[in-house]
Every structure is written in structure tokens, then in C-alpha cells.
Amino acid sequence: MNFFDIVIIGGGPIGIACGLEAQKKGLSYVILEKGPIVNSLYNYPVNMQFFSSSEKLEIDEIPFISKEAKPRRSEALEYYRRIATSNKLNIKLFEKVTSVAKIENEFTVISDKNSYKSKNIVIATGFYDIPNLLQVPGEDLPKVSHYYNDPHFYAGQKLAVIGASNSSVDAALECYRKGAEVTLIIRGTEVGQRVKYWVRPDIINRIEEGSIKVFYNATVKEISEENITINTENGIEKIQNDFVLALTGYKPNFTFLNQIGVELSKDEKKIPSYSCETMETNIKGVYLAGVICGGMETHKWFIENSRIHAKMIVHDILNKK
């Protein structure tokens, strides 16, 4: 069985930052990633552009050069992949962690391919794997997706996009411009205030000119093969529909945190218990890094404001040694 000073669960940008910091400080480590390098970023829409500028996405002060001030998905994949490969990080790809057990002061981390022992584990698994479900009839139909990739797929189709966030707005605009007939279904009274500032006027203008249809204060009642039924201010509306993009957000794997013993707040935010100074949770030797720290408040943590977690964690582990 392999023993390491740190086992890092999650090979996204913050997991990579933790590996780099451990490597610099002479600590043995392994990064376990269930998919490819930066799996979550890989699954972002093909044309996605970051809200953050490139220098705010940098890790370990390694320059990130992009064509525009705010880089796109393809540039980020190139940047983080090159960091992982050029620094020869000890990262195991397509290896999913199935369980973590603690006996006295030592953890055993079991994956679908191997097992590891360590006195410290870092959970940097993000939040992109578990969608917030609508919990309505028809949500399991093949026409419904909680992830959006390429607008070409929806050309010439009647598409309903559910949500008012960046992902929903980007999808609605891109698919409209590729020839989809787009209907935007928004639970609130307006397009989300956190939508990228250079995109929000665009979607509002498309709505006002009638290019994209919108229902505000609306929720989905039911989805069928040929229609989507929604509750609106003016009663129930049934509209013809070919595809549904339910982009209603995502959440961390709370089940995994519970299995390890990490405490969550009792309210709907489900914020994990951790020290703001060390990132250590209520379980000694278990650290959190990245967006998973926010629980359901996934909009509060980004790459740019959680890069520092790597240094905080490694510093604390070294102090203990």
C-alpha cells in the first residue's frame, strides 16, 4: 500500500495547486482525479469564457497568457495541463475515490484502482458533478440535460433553457445564434445580477426585441416528449419543445463529506466546518480546498480567491510535522 504525506482528492486547478505546493516543500503526495486533468473544466461548454482575467487564474505564479483578457475554456485546459505535465505532478487520472477511513491518526483512501495511506487528505472535489434537480415528471427523458456543451446540437430545434445564471444565459445566446428557437424560463423577476457584465445587456436586448422568449416568475411543472408545461404568473403554459437544458446549478458531494465525518451547517447552505486559517475541518488531518468550502453557496468561491488554500494547507501540515 502506498503511503504519502498528503492524498489530494480532485485534480482541478486547486488540487493541482496543492500538489505543486507539496512538491515545492518536499512533501510526498498523490492527486487522485476521477477523470482527465481538470475534469470539471473539461466538461464546461466548448465556447465558455471565464469571468476572471487570466492572471487571476494563475497558480504558483506561473504566467497564464491568453488571447483576450478573460481566457476561454480551451486556453485554461492548455494552461493547467502544461503545469501538470511540465512539473511532473504525481497525478492519477481516471481513478475515482470510493471511500476514506480513519484508524487512529492515519487515513486509508480506497479508489477503484488502488489504495493509499496518509496522515493528511485534501478534498478539492469542486461542485460540478451533482446537478440541482427540478424534481418534476419527465426530467429523466433523454431530451433533458443538466449540462450544456455545443450550440450546434440545438440548431433548428425548439429549446427551453431553465435558469438565470451565467451558464443559462450563455447557452441561450449561443443556441439562439446557431438557429435554435429559444425559450428562457426564469424563476425570479429578472436575469441574474451575477451574469457577466458584458453578457447581461446582450441577453436583455435579445429578450426585449423578441429574439429569445422569456417567462419570468415561472417554474417547470412537467416535461413530455413533445412539450414542456410551466407555471407562470398568468397560469399554466404548455409550449412545444424538442430539448430542455435545465441549468439550475450544481452542488458538492455532501454524501462523501458526511461519510468522512465532516460536519455541515444545519441550514440549507450546508457549509462544511473548517478553519479559515488552516482549512482543516473538524476531522483532524482532513482539509478542504476550493469551491467545496462554500457548500451550497457555490458562487462565493472561485479559482482566483481559493488559490491561497494550497499554501495555507501545506503550511499547517509542515507546522505539525
Backbone as numpy.savetxt, mean C-alpha at the origin, in Angstrom:
# Nx Ny Nz CAx CAy CAz Cx Cy Cz
18.94 -24.27 10.74 18.09 -23.07 10.74 18.97 -21.83 10.74
18.59 -20.83 9.96 19.38 -19.61 9.80 19.13 -18.66 10.97
20.21 -18.13 11.57 20.08 -17.13 12.64 20.59 -15.78 12.14
19.80 -14.73 12.42 20.16 -13.37 12.03 19.91 -12.42 13.19
20.63 -11.30 13.18 20.34 -10.25 14.17 18.94 -9.67 13.95
18.55 -9.57 12.68 17.24 -9.00 12.35 16.62 -9.77 11.19
15.35 -10.12 11.33 14.56 -10.62 10.21 13.58 -9.51 9.83
13.64 -9.06 8.59 12.79 -7.96 8.10 11.70 -8.56 7.22
10.46 -8.37 7.62 9.34 -8.92 6.86 8.76 -7.81 5.99
8.97 -7.93 4.69 8.52 -6.92 3.74 9.69 -6.30 3.01
9.69 -6.42 1.68 10.80 -5.90 0.87 10.42 -4.69 0.05
9.60 -3.81 0.63 9.30 -2.54 -0.01 10.40 -1.53 0.27
10.20 -0.27 -0.09 11.23 0.74 0.12 11.71 0.83 1.58
10.79 0.74 2.54 11.19 0.86 3.94 11.88 -0.41 4.42
11.42 -1.56 3.97 12.13 -2.80 4.30 13.54 -2.79 3.74
13.70 -2.30 2.52 15.03 -2.17 1.92 15.89 -1.19 2.71
15.28 -0.08 3.15 16.02 0.89 3.97 16.52 0.25 5.26
15.69 -0.59 5.87 16.10 -1.28 7.10 17.26 -2.23 6.82
17.21 -2.93 5.70 18.30 -3.83 5.34 19.60 -3.08 5.09
19.51 -1.95 4.40 20.70 -1.13 4.15 21.34 -0.65 5.45
20.48 -0.19 6.37 20.99 0.33 7.64 21.63 -0.79 8.46
21.02 -1.94 8.49 21.59 -3.09 9.22 22.94 -3.47 8.61
23.00 -3.49 7.29 24.23 -3.86 6.59 25.35 -2.87 6.91
25.03 -1.58 6.92 26.02 -0.55 7.22 26.56 -0.68 8.64
25.70 -1.10 9.56 26.09 -1.17 10.96 26.64 -2.55 11.36
26.81 -3.43 10.40 27.43 -4.72 10.67 26.52 -5.75 11.31
25.21 -5.57 11.19 24.25 -6.53 11.74 23.85 -7.53 10.65
23.75 -8.78 11.02 23.26 -9.77 10.06 21.75 -9.64 9.93
21.24 -9.83 8.73 19.82 -9.60 8.49 19.37 -10.42 7.28
18.08 -10.57 7.14 17.48 -11.11 5.93 16.16 -10.39 5.72
15.86 -10.05 4.47 14.58 -9.44 4.11 13.74 -10.51 3.42
12.53 -10.70 3.90 11.62 -11.68 3.31 10.49 -10.95 2.59
10.39 -11.15 1.30 9.39 -10.47 0.47 8.54 -11.52 -0.25
7.24 -11.43 -0.10 6.36 -12.46 -0.67 6.23 -12.37 -2.19
6.65 -11.27 -2.79 6.60 -11.11 -4.24 7.92 -10.63 -4.78
7.90 -9.85 -5.87 9.14 -9.28 -6.39 9.63 -8.13 -5.52
10.79 -7.59 -5.85 11.31 -6.43 -5.13 10.26 -5.32 -5.17
10.05 -4.68 -4.04 9.01 -3.66 -3.84 7.69 -4.10 -4.47
7.17 -5.20 -3.97 5.98 -5.85 -4.51 4.79 -4.90 -4.63
4.57 -4.08 -3.58 3.42 -3.18 -3.62 3.54 -2.17 -4.76
4.73 -1.58 -4.92 4.93 -0.62 -6.01 4.76 -1.29 -7.37
5.19 -2.53 -7.46 5.03 -3.26 -8.71 3.55 -3.38 -9.09
2.69 -3.50 -8.10 1.26 -3.67 -8.34 0.51 -2.35 -8.46
1.20 -1.23 -8.40 0.57 0.07 -8.64 0.16 0.17 -10.12
-0.75 1.08 -10.46 -1.11 1.29 -11.87 0.11 1.63 -12.71
0.09 1.18 -13.96 1.28 1.32 -14.81 1.68 2.78 -15.02
0.72 3.69 -15.03 1.04 5.10 -15.30 1.11 5.95 -14.03
1.13 5.33 -12.89 1.03 6.05 -11.62 2.19 7.03 -11.43
1.84 8.24 -10.97 2.83 9.26 -10.63 2.74 9.55 -9.14
3.88 9.61 -8.48 3.91 9.82 -7.04 3.50 11.23 -6.67
2.96 11.37 -5.47 2.68 12.68 -4.90 3.99 13.33 -4.47
4.91 12.53 -3.95 6.20 13.03 -3.45 7.17 13.27 -4.59
8.06 14.21 -4.41 9.13 14.44 -5.37 10.23 13.39 -5.17
11.09 13.24 -6.15 12.04 12.13 -6.14 12.99 12.17 -4.95
13.44 13.38 -4.54 14.38 13.43 -3.41 13.74 12.96 -2.11
12.41 13.06 -2.01 11.73 12.62 -0.79 11.47 11.12 -0.79
11.74 10.47 -1.92 11.61 9.01 -2.01 12.95 8.32 -1.88
14.02 9.12 -1.74 15.35 8.55 -1.63 15.54 7.84 -0.29
16.31 6.76 -0.31 16.67 6.09 0.94 18.19 6.01 1.02
18.70 6.11 2.24 20.13 6.04 2.52 20.92 7.08 1.73
20.29 8.22 1.45 20.93 9.33 0.74 21.46 8.94 -0.64
20.86 7.92 -1.24 21.21 7.51 -2.60 20.35 8.33 -3.56
20.97 9.11 -4.46 20.19 10.02 -5.31 19.18 9.28 -6.19
17.99 9.85 -6.29 16.93 9.34 -7.15 16.70 10.40 -8.24
17.14 10.10 -9.44 17.02 11.03 -10.56 15.82 10.61 -11.41
14.89 11.53 -11.60 13.71 11.24 -12.42 13.54 12.31 -13.48
12.79 11.98 -14.54 12.58 12.93 -15.65 11.80 14.15 -15.19
10.79 13.90 -14.35 9.98 14.99 -13.80 10.26 15.11 -12.32
9.80 16.19 -11.71 10.04 16.38 -10.28 9.40 15.25 -9.48
8.22 14.81 -9.92 7.52 13.72 -9.24 7.62 12.48 -10.12
8.35 11.48 -9.66 8.63 10.32 -10.52 7.41 9.42 -10.73
7.54 8.55 -11.69 6.48 7.59 -11.99 6.87 6.20 -11.51
5.89 5.32 -11.54 6.08 3.95 -11.04 7.30 3.28 -11.65
7.46 3.36 -12.97 8.56 2.67 -13.64 9.92 3.16 -13.13
10.02 4.47 -12.86 11.28 5.02 -12.36 11.55 4.56 -10.93
10.50 4.46 -10.12 10.67 4.00 -8.75 11.10 2.54 -8.72
10.50 1.72 -9.59 10.90 0.31 -9.65 12.38 0.19 -10.00
12.81 0.99 -10.96 14.22 0.97 -11.36 15.11 1.40 -10.20
14.73 2.45 -9.52 15.54 3.00 -8.42 15.71 1.98 -7.29
14.61 1.45 -6.78 14.70 0.54 -5.65 15.32 -0.82 -6.03
15.07 -1.25 -7.27 15.69 -2.50 -7.72 17.20 -2.36 -7.78
17.68 -1.24 -8.33 19.12 -1.04 -8.43 19.76 -0.94 -7.05
19.07 -0.32 -6.11 19.61 -0.26 -4.74 19.76 -1.67 -4.17
18.73 -2.48 -4.35 18.77 -3.83 -3.79 19.86 -4.68 -4.43
20.01 -4.56 -5.74 20.97 -5.43 -6.43 22.41 -4.91 -6.29
22.61 -3.59 -6.42 23.97 -3.05 -6.36 24.57 -3.16 -4.96
23.71 -3.12 -3.94 24.21 -3.28 -2.57 24.20 -4.72 -2.10
23.80 -5.63 -3.01 23.79 -7.06 -2.71 23.04 -7.36 -1.40
21.87 -6.76 -1.28 21.07 -6.97 -0.08 20.66 -8.44 0.03
20.61 -8.93 1.25 20.19 -10.31 1.49 18.66 -10.34 1.53
18.07 -10.43 0.35 16.62 -10.39 0.23 16.12 -11.66 -0.45
15.16 -12.32 0.17 14.56 -13.54 -0.35 13.22 -13.17 -0.98
13.12 -13.35 -2.30 11.92 -12.94 -3.02 10.96 -14.11 -3.21
9.68 -13.78 -3.38 8.62 -14.77 -3.54 8.66 -15.80 -2.40
8.86 -15.27 -1.21 8.89 -16.10 0.00 7.97 -15.46 1.04
6.86 -16.09 1.29 5.83 -15.53 2.16 5.98 -16.04 3.59
5.97 -15.11 4.54 6.01 -15.49 5.96 4.64 -16.01 6.36
4.64 -17.18 7.00 3.38 -17.80 7.42 3.13 -17.71 8.91
4.20 -17.63 9.71 4.01 -17.53 11.15 5.26 -16.99 11.83
5.04 -16.41 13.01 6.13 -15.92 13.86 5.84 -16.39 15.27
6.80 -17.05 15.90 6.63 -17.52 17.27 7.81 -17.05 18.11
7.52 -16.72 19.38 8.58 -16.27 20.28 8.70 -17.24 21.44
9.91 -17.73 21.66 10.21 -18.58 22.81 11.32 -17.90 23.58
11.00 -17.48 24.81 11.90 -16.68 25.63 12.27 -15.40 24.87
13.53 -15.21 24.53 13.94 -13.97 23.86 14.28 -14.18 22.39
13.78 -15.24 21.80 14.15 -15.55 20.42 12.91 -15.84 19.58
12.91 -15.31 18.37 11.80 -15.51 17.45 12.15 -16.58 16.43
11.14 -17.35 16.08 11.24 -18.27 14.95 10.27 -17.78 13.88
10.81 -17.45 12.73 10.00 -16.96 11.62 9.93 -18.06 10.57
8.71 -18.51 10.29 8.50 -19.58 9.32 7.93 -18.99 8.04
8.55 -19.35 6.91 8.02 -18.94 5.61 7.57 -20.19 4.86
7.05 -19.99 3.67 6.64 -21.14 2.87 7.82 -21.84 2.21
9.04 -21.35 2.49 10.23 -21.98 1.91 11.30 -22.32 2.93
11.28 -21.65 4.09 12.39 -21.83 5.02 11.98 -21.39 6.41
12.92 -21.46 7.35 12.69 -20.96 8.71 13.93 -20.21 9.17
13.69 -19.22 10.04 14.76 -18.32 10.48 14.60 -18.05 11.96
15.72 -17.80 12.63 15.71 -17.41 14.04 16.36 -16.04 14.19
15.83 -15.27 15.12 16.36 -13.94 15.36 15.87 -13.43 16.69
16.60 -12.49 17.27 16.13 -11.82 18.48 15.32 -10.57 18.16
15.32 -10.17 16.88 14.59 -8.97 16.48 13.92 -9.20 15.13
12.69 -8.75 15.02 12.03 -8.76 13.73 11.46 -7.37 13.44
11.48 -7.00 12.18 10.92 -5.73 11.72 9.77 -6.05 10.78
8.60 -5.50 11.08 7.44 -5.70 10.21 7.28 -4.45 9.36
7.51 -4.61 8.07 7.43 -3.49 7.13 6.56 -3.92 5.94
5.39 -4.43 6.26 4.55 -5.08 5.24 3.56 -4.15 4.56
3.53 -2.87 4.93 2.65 -1.94 4.24 1.18 -2.23 4.46
0.36 -1.93 3.43 -1.09 -2.06 3.61 -1.82 -2.38 2.31
-1.12 -2.67 1.25 -1.73 -2.71 -0.08 -2.35 -4.06 -0.43
-2.24 -5.04 0.45 -2.65 -6.40 0.09 -4.09 -6.73 0.40
-4.72 -5.99 1.31 -6.07 -6.32 1.75 -7.00 -5.15 1.46
-7.87 -5.26 0.45 -8.77 -4.15 0.13 -9.90 -4.01 1.13
-10.40 -2.79 1.29 -11.62 -2.55 2.06 -12.81 -2.94 1.20
-13.49 -3.98 1.57 -14.58 -4.51 0.75 -15.84 -3.67 0.89
-16.66 -3.70 -0.17 -17.93 -3.00 -0.15 -18.98 -3.75 0.66
-18.84 -5.07 0.73 -19.79 -5.93 1.44 -21.19 -5.82 0.83
-21.24 -5.94 -0.51 -22.53 -5.89 -1.21 -22.66 -7.11 -2.12
-23.89 -7.50 -2.45 -24.09 -8.62 -3.39 -23.45 -8.31 -4.74
-22.77 -9.28 -5.30 -22.13 -9.13 -6.60 -20.70 -8.66 -6.56
-20.19 -8.38 -5.37 -18.81 -7.88 -5.29 -17.79 -8.93 -5.74
-18.18 -10.19 -5.69 -17.28 -11.27 -6.08 -17.36 -11.61 -7.57
-18.12 -10.86 -8.34 -18.20 -11.11 -9.78 -16.87 -10.81 -10.45
-16.55 -11.51 -11.55 -15.28 -11.26 -12.26 -15.13 -9.84 -12.77
-16.24 -9.14 -13.00 -16.19 -7.78 -13.53 -15.73 -6.76 -12.49
-15.66 -7.16 -11.23 -15.30 -6.25 -10.14 -13.84 -6.45 -9.76
-13.12 -5.35 -9.64 -11.73 -5.42 -9.19 -11.47 -4.34 -8.15
-10.63 -4.66 -7.17 -10.21 -3.69 -6.16 -8.83 -3.12 -6.49
-8.31 -3.50 -7.64 -7.02 -2.99 -8.08 -7.14 -2.53 -9.54
-6.43 -1.47 -9.84 -6.46 -0.90 -11.19 -5.05 -0.93 -11.77
-4.97 -1.34 -13.04 -3.66 -1.46 -13.65 -3.51 -0.58 -14.89
-4.22 -0.94 -15.98 -3.99 -0.29 -17.27 -5.31 0.18 -17.87
-5.42 1.46 -18.28 -6.68 1.98 -18.80 -7.10 1.36 -20.12
-6.18 0.85 -20.89 -6.50 0.26 -22.19 -7.57 -0.83 -22.06
-7.52 -1.57 -20.98 -8.44 -2.69 -20.75 -9.90 -2.23 -20.79
-10.17 -0.98 -20.39 -11.54 -0.51 -20.23 -12.02 0.34 -21.42
-11.24 0.42 -22.47 -11.64 1.21 -23.64 -12.96 0.70 -24.20
-13.90 1.62 -24.44 -15.19 1.26 -25.02 -16.15 0.60 -24.07
-15.81 0.57 -22.78 -16.65 -0.11 -21.79 -17.33 0.89 -20.85
-18.46 0.46 -20.30 -19.15 1.25 -19.27 -18.52 0.89 -17.93
-17.81 1.84 -17.36 -17.00 1.59 -16.17 -17.49 2.43 -15.00
-17.73 1.76 -13.88 -18.03 2.46 -12.63 -16.78 2.45 -11.77
-16.37 3.64 -11.31 -15.22 3.77 -10.40 -15.76 4.25 -9.05
-15.47 3.48 -8.00 -16.00 3.79 -6.68 -14.88 4.36 -5.82
-15.09 5.55 -5.28 -14.10 6.17 -4.42 -13.82 7.61 -4.84
-13.16 8.34 -3.95 -12.88 9.76 -4.20 -11.43 10.11 -3.91
-10.57 9.09 -3.85 -9.17 9.31 -3.51 -8.32 9.41 -4.76
-7.00 9.49 -4.58 -6.08 9.59 -5.71 -6.23 8.42 -6.66
-6.31 7.21 -6.13 -6.39 6.04 -7.01 -7.65 6.06 -7.84
-8.78 6.43 -7.24 -10.05 6.48 -7.97 -10.03 7.55 -9.05
-9.54 8.72 -8.69 -9.52 9.84 -9.63 -8.57 9.56 -10.79
-7.39 9.02 -10.49 -6.44 8.68 -11.56 -7.07 7.68 -12.52
-7.71 6.65 -11.97 -8.33 5.62 -12.81 -9.45 6.21 -13.67
-10.29 7.05 -13.07 -11.40 7.64 -13.80 -10.89 8.48 -14.98
-9.90 9.31 -14.73 -9.38 10.18 -15.78 -8.68 9.40 -16.89
-7.84 8.45 -16.50 -7.10 7.69 -17.50 -8.05 6.85 -18.37
-9.02 6.21 -17.73 -9.94 5.35 -18.49 -10.84 6.18 -19.39
-11.27 7.34 -18.90 -12.06 8.24 -19.74 -11.26 8.64 -20.99
-9.99 8.92 -20.82 -9.17 9.38 -21.94 -8.80 8.24 -22.89
-9.01 7.00 -22.48 -8.81 5.86 -23.37 -10.13 5.37 -23.97
-11.21 6.11 -23.72 -12.46 5.79 -24.39 -13.49 5.06 -23.57
-13.29 4.95 -22.26 -14.31 4.34 -21.41 -15.41 5.34 -21.09
-16.62 4.83 -20.86 -17.72 5.65 -20.38 -17.73 5.55 -18.86
-17.24 6.57 -18.19 -16.92 6.49 -16.77 -18.02 7.12 -15.91
-18.42 6.38 -14.89 -19.29 6.90 -13.84 -18.54 6.81 -12.52
-18.41 7.93 -11.84 -17.71 8.00 -10.57 -18.73 7.99 -9.43
-18.56 7.08 -8.48 -19.49 6.96 -7.36 -18.74 7.34 -6.09
-19.19 8.43 -5.45 -18.48 9.01 -4.31 -19.41 9.04 -3.10
-18.92 8.52 -1.99 -19.73 8.46 -0.78 -19.96 9.84 -0.16
-18.99 10.74 -0.31 -19.08 12.07 0.29 -19.68 13.09 -0.65
-19.47 14.36 -0.29 -20.10 15.46 -1.02 -19.22 16.03 -2.12
-17.95 15.57 -2.21 -17.04 16.15 -3.20 -15.88 15.20 -3.46
-15.10 15.54 -4.48 -13.86 14.83 -4.73 -12.93 15.05 -3.54
-12.21 14.03 -3.12 -11.38 14.10 -1.92 -10.40 15.26 -1.92
-10.28 15.91 -0.78 -9.38 17.05 -0.65 -7.90 16.64 -0.74
-7.59 15.36 -0.49 -6.19 14.91 -0.53 -5.77 14.45 -1.92
-6.67 14.57 -2.90 -6.29 14.23 -4.28 -5.18 15.18 -4.72
-4.22 14.66 -5.48 -3.06 15.43 -5.92 -3.50 16.79 -6.49
-2.84 17.84 -6.04 -3.30 19.20 -6.33 -3.31 19.52 -7.82
-2.49 18.84 -8.62 -2.48 19.12 -10.06 -3.50 18.24 -10.81
-4.11 17.29 -10.09 -5.09 16.39 -10.71 -6.52 16.78 -10.34
-6.71 17.29 -9.12 -8.07 17.59 -8.65 -8.82 18.55 -9.58
-8.21 19.65 -10.05 -8.96 20.51 -10.97 -9.35 19.80 -12.26
-8.52 18.88 -12.70 -8.80 18.13 -13.93 -10.08 17.31 -13.78
-10.20 16.53 -12.69 -11.39 15.70 -12.53 -12.63 16.56 -12.32
-12.49 17.66 -11.59 -13.64 18.54 -11.37 -14.13 19.14 -12.69
-13.19 19.54 -13.55 -13.57 20.09 -14.86 -14.23 19.04 -15.74
-13.73 17.81 -15.70 -14.33 16.75 -16.52 -15.74 16.43 -16.05
-15.94 16.51 -14.73 -17.28 16.28 -14.18 -18.22 17.42 -14.59
-17.75 18.63 -14.46 -18.60 19.80 -14.75 -18.99 19.88 -16.22
-18.12 19.44 -17.10 -18.44 19.47 -18.53 -19.24 18.26 -18.97
-19.43 17.30 -18.06 -20.24 16.13 -18.37 -19.49 14.98 -19.00
-18.17 15.08 -19.11 -17.38 13.99 -19.71 -17.34 12.76 -18.80
-17.32 13.00 -17.50 -17.38 11.93 -16.51 -18.61 12.17 -15.65
-19.47 11.16 -15.56 -20.67 11.27 -14.75 -20.33 10.99 -13.29
-20.99 11.66 -12.35 -20.69 11.44 -10.94 -21.98 11.38 -10.12
-21.95 10.54 -9.10 -23.00 10.50 -8.08 -22.33 10.79 -6.75
-22.68 11.93 -6.13 -22.19 12.25 -4.79 -23.18 11.70 -3.76
-22.69 11.58 -2.51 -23.52 11.05 -1.42 -24.18 9.75 -1.84
-23.39 8.90 -2.48 -23.93 7.66 -3.05 -23.14 6.44 -2.56
-23.84 5.33 -2.44 -23.22 4.06 -2.06 -23.74 2.96 -2.98
-22.97 1.91 -3.11 -23.37 0.79 -3.96 -24.33 -0.11 -3.19
-25.40 -0.46 -3.83 -26.40 -1.36 -3.24 -26.19 -2.80 -3.72
-25.93 -2.94 -5.01 -25.80 -4.27 -5.59 -25.11 -4.19 -6.94
-24.38 -5.25 -7.28 -23.72 -5.35 -8.58 -24.19 -6.62 -9.26
-24.60 -6.50 -10.52 -25.01 -7.66 -11.28 -24.18 -7.74 -12.56
-24.41 -8.76 -13.36 -23.62 -8.95 -14.58 -23.74 -7.76 -15.53
-24.91 -7.14 -15.59 -25.15 -6.10 -16.59 -25.38 -4.71 -16.00
-25.53 -4.62 -14.67 -25.86 -3.34 -14.05 -25.12 -3.15 -12.74
-25.16 -1.90 -12.26 -24.76 -1.61 -10.88 -25.86 -0.74 -10.29
-26.33 -1.10 -9.10 -27.41 -0.38 -8.44 -26.84 0.40 -7.28
-27.18 1.70 -7.22 -26.61 2.55 -6.18 -27.71 3.31 -5.44
-27.42 3.58 -4.18 -28.28 4.44 -3.37 -27.82 5.87 -3.53
-28.73 6.76 -3.93 -28.37 8.17 -4.13 -29.31 9.06 -3.32
-29.01 10.35 -3.34 -29.87 11.32 -2.65 -31.29 11.32 -3.22
-31.40 10.95 -4.48 -32.70 10.98 -5.15 -33.33 9.59 -5.27
-32.82 8.66 -4.47 -33.37 7.31 -4.51 -32.42 6.32 -5.16
-32.94 5.17 -5.50 -32.13 4.10 -6.07 -31.97 4.29 -7.58
-30.72 4.19 -8.04 -30.41 4.30 -9.47 -29.79 2.99 -9.95
-30.26 2.51 -11.09 -29.67 1.32 -11.71 -29.09 1.75 -13.06
-27.80 1.54 -13.24 -27.16 1.95 -14.48 -26.48 0.76 -15.15
-26.46 0.78 -16.48 -25.78 -0.28 -17.22 -24.29 -0.23 -16.92
-23.70 -1.42 -16.88 -22.32 -1.45 -16.43 -21.62 -2.71 -16.94
-20.36 -2.51 -17.41 -19.54 -3.63 -17.85 -18.49 -4.03 -16.82
-17.89 -3.01 -16.16 -16.83 -3.27 -15.19 -16.94 -2.31 -14.00
-16.45 -2.78 -12.85 -16.44 -1.96 -11.64 -15.03 -1.95 -11.06
-14.52 -0.75 -10.81 -13.27 -0.59 -10.06 -13.64 -0.06 -8.68
-13.59 -0.93 -7.69 -13.92 -0.54 -6.32 -12.64 -0.14 -5.60
-12.24 1.11 -5.79 -10.96 1.60 -5.25 -11.22 2.32 -3.94
-11.65 1.56 -2.96 -12.10 2.10 -1.68 -11.04 2.00 -0.59
-9.81 1.79 -0.98 -8.72 1.78 -0.01 -8.34 0.38 0.43
-7.28 0.33 1.24 -6.71 -0.94 1.67 -6.36 -0.84 3.15
-5.98 -1.96 3.74 -5.66 -1.96 5.17 -4.53 -2.94 5.47
-3.80 -2.71 6.55 -2.73 -3.63 6.95 -3.29 -4.99 7.33
-2.40 -5.95 7.42 -2.78 -7.30 7.82 -2.86 -7.36 9.35
-4.01 -6.95 9.88 -4.18 -6.92 11.33 -4.16 -8.32 11.94
-4.60 -9.31 11.19 -4.59 -10.69 11.68 -3.17 -11.12 12.00
-2.23 -10.77 11.12 -0.83 -11.11 11.33 -0.28 -10.43 12.57
-0.61 -9.14 12.75 -0.16 -8.43 13.94 -0.74 -9.05 15.21
-2.01 -9.42 15.15 -2.64 -10.06 16.31 -1.99 -11.38 16.65
-1.64 -12.15 15.64 -1.01 -13.46 15.88 0.33 -13.31 16.59
1.04 -12.23 16.27 2.33 -12.00 16.91 2.14 -11.47 18.33
1.01 -10.79 18.56 0.73 -10.24 19.88 0.83 -8.73 19.95
0.96 -8.07 18.79 1.03 -6.61 18.77 -0.34 -6.05 19.11
-0.39 -5.17 20.09 -1.66 -4.59 20.52 -2.12 -3.52 19.53
-3.45 -3.47 19.32 -4.05 -2.47 18.46 -5.00 -1.61 19.29
-5.14 -0.35 18.90 -6.07 0.52 19.60 -7.49 -0.05 19.47
-8.31 0.21 20.45 -9.65 -0.38 20.50 -10.64 0.31 19.58
-10.28 1.48 19.06 -11.21 2.20 18.18 -11.07 1.70 16.74
-11.80 2.32 15.84 -11.82 1.89 14.44 -10.50 2.16 13.72
-9.63 2.98 14.29 -8.35 3.29 13.65 -7.38 2.12 13.74
-7.49 1.28 14.78 -6.65 0.09 14.96 -5.16 0.41 14.84
-4.74 1.46 15.51 -3.34 1.86 15.44 -2.50 0.94 16.33
-1.44 0.33 15.79 -0.61 -0.58 16.59 0.14 0.16 17.70
0.45 -0.57 18.74 1.21 -0.03 19.86 2.70 -0.08 19.53
3.37 1.08 19.59 4.81 1.13 19.36 5.37 2.42 19.96
6.67 2.40 20.21 7.35 3.57 20.73 7.72 4.51 19.59
7.39 5.78 19.74 7.72 6.77 18.72 9.22 7.06 18.66
9.96 6.62 19.67 11.40 6.87 19.71 12.21 5.71 19.14
11.70 4.49 19.31 12.46 3.32 18.87 11.75 2.48 17.82
10.43 2.66 17.68 9.57 1.88 16.79 9.32 0.47 17.30
9.74 0.18 18.54 9.50 -1.14 19.13 8.05 -1.22 19.62
7.41 -2.34 19.39 6.02 -2.54 19.80 5.97 -2.99 21.26
4.78 -3.35 21.71 4.62 -3.88 23.06 5.28 -5.24 23.23
5.63 -5.89 22.12 6.39 -7.14 22.17 7.87 -6.81 22.00
8.65 -7.08 23.02 10.07 -6.76 22.98 10.73 -7.48 21.80
11.45 -6.69 20.99 12.14 -7.26 19.84 11.35 -7.21 18.55
10.09 -6.78 18.62 9.27 -6.63 17.41 9.13 -5.14 17.10
9.56 -4.75 15.91 9.53 -3.35 15.49 8.60 -3.18 14.29
8.05 -1.98 14.18 7.24 -1.62 13.02 7.97 -0.56 12.21
7.81 -0.61 10.89 8.43 0.38 10.02 7.50 0.67 8.85
7.35 1.95 8.53 6.56 2.32 7.37 5.09 2.53 7.67
4.28 2.40 6.64 2.87 2.77 6.71 2.06 1.90 7.65
2.54 0.72 7.97 1.80 -0.16 8.88 1.62 0.48 10.26
2.44 1.46 10.58 2.34 2.16 11.87 1.01 2.92 12.02
0.39 3.25 10.91 -0.82 4.07 10.96 -2.11 3.32 11.13
-2.07 1.99 11.16 -3.32 1.24 11.24 -4.21 1.56 10.05
-5.46 1.90 10.33 -6.40 2.24 9.25 -6.14 3.65 8.69
-5.34 4.44 9.38 -5.01 5.79 8.88 -3.83 5.69 7.91
-4.08 5.03 6.80 -3.02 4.73 5.85 -2.51 5.98 5.12
-3.23 7.08 5.24 -2.82 8.31 4.56 -1.79 9.11 5.34
-1.46 8.67 6.55 -0.56 9.47 7.39 0.91 9.12 7.23
1.19 7.91 6.73 2.58 7.50 6.59 2.89 7.25 5.12
4.05 7.75 4.69 4.51 7.59 3.32 5.99 7.20 3.36
6.55 6.95 2.19 7.98 6.67 2.13 8.76 7.85 2.71
8.36 9.07 2.35 9.14 10.24 2.71 9.19 10.51 4.21
8.13 10.15 4.96 8.17 10.43 6.40 8.42 9.19 7.25
8.66 8.05 6.59 8.97 6.85 7.39 10.35 6.27 7.05
11.10 6.96 6.19 12.47 6.52 5.88 13.32 6.48 7.14
13.04 7.39 8.07 13.83 7.50 9.30 13.68 6.29 10.20
12.62 5.50 10.01 12.39 4.35 10.88 13.56 3.37 10.89
14.21 3.21 9.74 15.32 2.26 9.64 16.44 2.62 10.63
16.83 3.89 10.64 17.89 4.32 11.55 17.46 4.19 13.01
16.21 4.53 13.31 15.71 4.44 14.68 15.75 3.01 15.18
15.32 2.08 14.34 15.26 0.67 14.74 16.65 0.10 14.95
17.51 0.29 13.97 18.86 -0.28 14.06 19.62 0.34 15.23
19.43 1.63 15.47 20.07 2.29 16.61 19.63 1.64 17.92
18.36 1.36 18.04 17.87 0.74 19.28 18.41 -0.67 19.46
18.46 -1.43 18.39 18.99 -2.80 18.47 20.45 -2.78 18.87
21.23 -1.87 18.32 22.65 -1.76 18.67 22.83 -1.36 20.12
21.98 -0.46 20.60 22.04 -0.04 22.01 21.82 -1.23 22.94
20.90 -2.09 22.57 20.61 -3.28 23.38 21.77 -4.25 23.39
22.45 -4.36 22.24 23.58 -5.28 22.18 24.75 -4.79 23.03
